[in-house]
PDB file of C-alpha atoms in Angstrom:
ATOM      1  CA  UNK C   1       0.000   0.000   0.000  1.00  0.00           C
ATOM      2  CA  UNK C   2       1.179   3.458  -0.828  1.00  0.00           C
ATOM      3  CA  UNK C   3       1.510   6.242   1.280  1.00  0.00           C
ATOM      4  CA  UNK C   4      -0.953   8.907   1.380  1.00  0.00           C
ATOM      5  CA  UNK C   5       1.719  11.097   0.568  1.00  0.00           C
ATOM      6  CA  UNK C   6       2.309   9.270  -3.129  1.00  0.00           C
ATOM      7  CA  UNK C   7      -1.475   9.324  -3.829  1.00  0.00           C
ATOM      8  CA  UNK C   8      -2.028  11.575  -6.915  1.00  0.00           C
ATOM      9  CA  UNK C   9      -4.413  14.637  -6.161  1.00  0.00           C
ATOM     10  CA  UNK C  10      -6.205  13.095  -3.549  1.00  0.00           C
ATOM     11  CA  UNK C  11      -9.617  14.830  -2.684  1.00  0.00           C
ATOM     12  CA  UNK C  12      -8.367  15.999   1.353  1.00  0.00           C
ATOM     13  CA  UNK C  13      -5.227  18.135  -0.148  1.00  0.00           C
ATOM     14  CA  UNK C  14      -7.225  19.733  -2.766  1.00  0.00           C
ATOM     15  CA  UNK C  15     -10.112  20.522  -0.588  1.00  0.00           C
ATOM     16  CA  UNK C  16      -7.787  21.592   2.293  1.00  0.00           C
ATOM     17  CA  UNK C  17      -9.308  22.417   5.829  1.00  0.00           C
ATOM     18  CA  UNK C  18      -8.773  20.452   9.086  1.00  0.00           C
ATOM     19  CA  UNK C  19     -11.902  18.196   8.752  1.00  0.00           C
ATOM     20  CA  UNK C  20      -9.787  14.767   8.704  1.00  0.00           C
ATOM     21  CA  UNK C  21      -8.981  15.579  12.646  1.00  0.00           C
ATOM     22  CA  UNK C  22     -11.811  16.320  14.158  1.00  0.00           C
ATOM     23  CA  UNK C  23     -11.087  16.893  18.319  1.00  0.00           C
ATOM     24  CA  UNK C  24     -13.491  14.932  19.287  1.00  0.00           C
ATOM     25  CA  UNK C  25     -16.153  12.890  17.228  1.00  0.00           C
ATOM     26  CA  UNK C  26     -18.418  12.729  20.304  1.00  0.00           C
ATOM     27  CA  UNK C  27     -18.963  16.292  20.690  1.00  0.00           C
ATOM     28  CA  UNK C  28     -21.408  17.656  17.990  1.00  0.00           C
ATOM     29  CA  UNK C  29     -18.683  19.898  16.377  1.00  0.00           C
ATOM     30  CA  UNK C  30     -16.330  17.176  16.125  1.00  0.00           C
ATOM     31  CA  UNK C  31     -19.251  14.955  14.458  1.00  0.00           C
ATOM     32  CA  UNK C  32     -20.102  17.909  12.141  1.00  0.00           C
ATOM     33  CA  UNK C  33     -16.125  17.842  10.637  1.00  0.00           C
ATOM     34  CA  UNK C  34     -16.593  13.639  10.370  1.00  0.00           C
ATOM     35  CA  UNK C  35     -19.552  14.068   8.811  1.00  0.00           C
ATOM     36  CA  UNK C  36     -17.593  16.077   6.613  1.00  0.00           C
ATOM     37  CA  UNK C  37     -14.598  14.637   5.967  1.00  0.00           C
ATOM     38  CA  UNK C  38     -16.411  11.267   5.427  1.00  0.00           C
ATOM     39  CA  UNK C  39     -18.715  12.973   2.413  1.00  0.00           C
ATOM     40  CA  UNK C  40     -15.288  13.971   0.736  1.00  0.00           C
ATOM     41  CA  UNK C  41     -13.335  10.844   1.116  1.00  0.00           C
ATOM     42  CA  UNK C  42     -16.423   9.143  -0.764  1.00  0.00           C
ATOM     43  CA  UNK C  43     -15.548  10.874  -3.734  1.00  0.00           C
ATOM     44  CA  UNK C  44     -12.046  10.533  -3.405  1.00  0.00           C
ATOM     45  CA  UNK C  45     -10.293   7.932  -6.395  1.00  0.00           C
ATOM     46  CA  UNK C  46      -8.245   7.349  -3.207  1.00  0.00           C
ATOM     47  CA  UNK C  47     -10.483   6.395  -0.569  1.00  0.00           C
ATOM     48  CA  UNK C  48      -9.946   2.320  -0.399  1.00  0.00           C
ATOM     49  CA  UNK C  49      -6.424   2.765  -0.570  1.00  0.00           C
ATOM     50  CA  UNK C  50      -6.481   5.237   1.965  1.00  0.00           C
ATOM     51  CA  UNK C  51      -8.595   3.385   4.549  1.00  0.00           C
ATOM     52  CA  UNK C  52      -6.207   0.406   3.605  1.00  0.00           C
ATOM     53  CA  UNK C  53      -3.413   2.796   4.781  1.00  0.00           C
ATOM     54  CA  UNK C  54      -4.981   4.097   7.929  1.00  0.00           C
ATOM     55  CA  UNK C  55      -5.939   0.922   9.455  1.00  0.00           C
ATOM     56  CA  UNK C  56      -2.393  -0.258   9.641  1.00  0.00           C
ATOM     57  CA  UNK C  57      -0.150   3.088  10.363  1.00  0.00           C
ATOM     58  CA  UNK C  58      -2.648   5.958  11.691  1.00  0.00           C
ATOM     59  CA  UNK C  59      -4.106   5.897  15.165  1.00  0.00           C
ATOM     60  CA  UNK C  60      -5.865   9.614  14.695  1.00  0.00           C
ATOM     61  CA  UNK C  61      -8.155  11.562  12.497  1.00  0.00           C
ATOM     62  CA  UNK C  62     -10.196  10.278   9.602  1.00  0.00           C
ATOM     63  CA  UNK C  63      -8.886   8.246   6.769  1.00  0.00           C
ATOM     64  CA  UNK C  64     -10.454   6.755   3.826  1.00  0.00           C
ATOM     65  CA  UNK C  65     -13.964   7.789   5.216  1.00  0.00           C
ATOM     66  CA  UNK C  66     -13.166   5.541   8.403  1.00  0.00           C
ATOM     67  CA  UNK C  67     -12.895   7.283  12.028  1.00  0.00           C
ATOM     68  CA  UNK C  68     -10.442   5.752  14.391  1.00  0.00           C
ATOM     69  CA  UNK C  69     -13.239   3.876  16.247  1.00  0.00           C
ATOM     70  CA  UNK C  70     -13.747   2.001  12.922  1.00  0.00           C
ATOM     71  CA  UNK C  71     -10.039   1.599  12.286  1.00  0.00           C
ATOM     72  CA  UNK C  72     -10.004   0.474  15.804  1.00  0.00           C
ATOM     73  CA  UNK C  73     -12.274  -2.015  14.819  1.00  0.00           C
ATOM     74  CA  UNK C  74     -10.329  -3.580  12.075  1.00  0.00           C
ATOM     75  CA  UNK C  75      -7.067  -3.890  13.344  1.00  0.00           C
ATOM     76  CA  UNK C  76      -8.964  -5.830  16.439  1.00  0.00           C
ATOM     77  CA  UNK C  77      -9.714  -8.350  13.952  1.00  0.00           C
ATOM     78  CA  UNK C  78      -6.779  -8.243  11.950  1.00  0.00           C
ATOM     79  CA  UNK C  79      -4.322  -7.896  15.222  1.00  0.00           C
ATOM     80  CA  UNK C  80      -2.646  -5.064  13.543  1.00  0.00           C
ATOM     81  CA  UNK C  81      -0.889  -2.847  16.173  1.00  0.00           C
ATOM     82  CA  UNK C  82      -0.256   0.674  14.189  1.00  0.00           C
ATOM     83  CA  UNK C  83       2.881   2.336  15.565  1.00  0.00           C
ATOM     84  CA  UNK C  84       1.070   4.795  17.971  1.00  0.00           C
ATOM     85  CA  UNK C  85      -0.626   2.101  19.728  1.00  0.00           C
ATOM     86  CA  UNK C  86       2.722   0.078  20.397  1.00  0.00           C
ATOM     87  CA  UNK C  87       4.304   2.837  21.761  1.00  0.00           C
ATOM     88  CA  UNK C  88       1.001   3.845  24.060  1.00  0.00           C
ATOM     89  CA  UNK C  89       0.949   0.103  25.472  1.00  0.00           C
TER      90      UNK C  89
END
């Protein structure tokens, strides 16, 4: 899997704006910016790709369309430890 960084014109750079880290998805500002982010990363050529990327290296934010509850999620049943979470534990 690529990194985000090789991805060509991805949706989130063009668009811009701090949407993809939203403080806090449980407070109804931080749902507003999910809500957000999530309707551009469904447009995005990039979005599988990026969820692909986000489940195994990025603990924060939204990628692909997926929060990190969802990524949380996944690497549960994959038992993928992302490198934030091995140095938390």
């Amino acid at each position: 899997v690529r990194e985000p960084k090789d991805y060509e014109a991805p949706l989130c750079a063009q668009i811009g704006g701090d949407w993809w880290f939203p403080e806090k998805e449980d407070h109804p500002a931080g749902r507003i910016d999910a809500v957000h982010a999530k309707s551009i990363c469904r447009r995005c050529p990039h979005q599988s790709e990026c969820a692909e990327w986000g489940i195994k290296n990025e603990s924060f934010g939204i990628w692909g369309g997926l929060s990190e509850k969802q990524r949380r999620v996944f690497r549960r049943r994959r038992r993928i430890i992302t490198r934030q979470e091995g140095r938390s534990a």
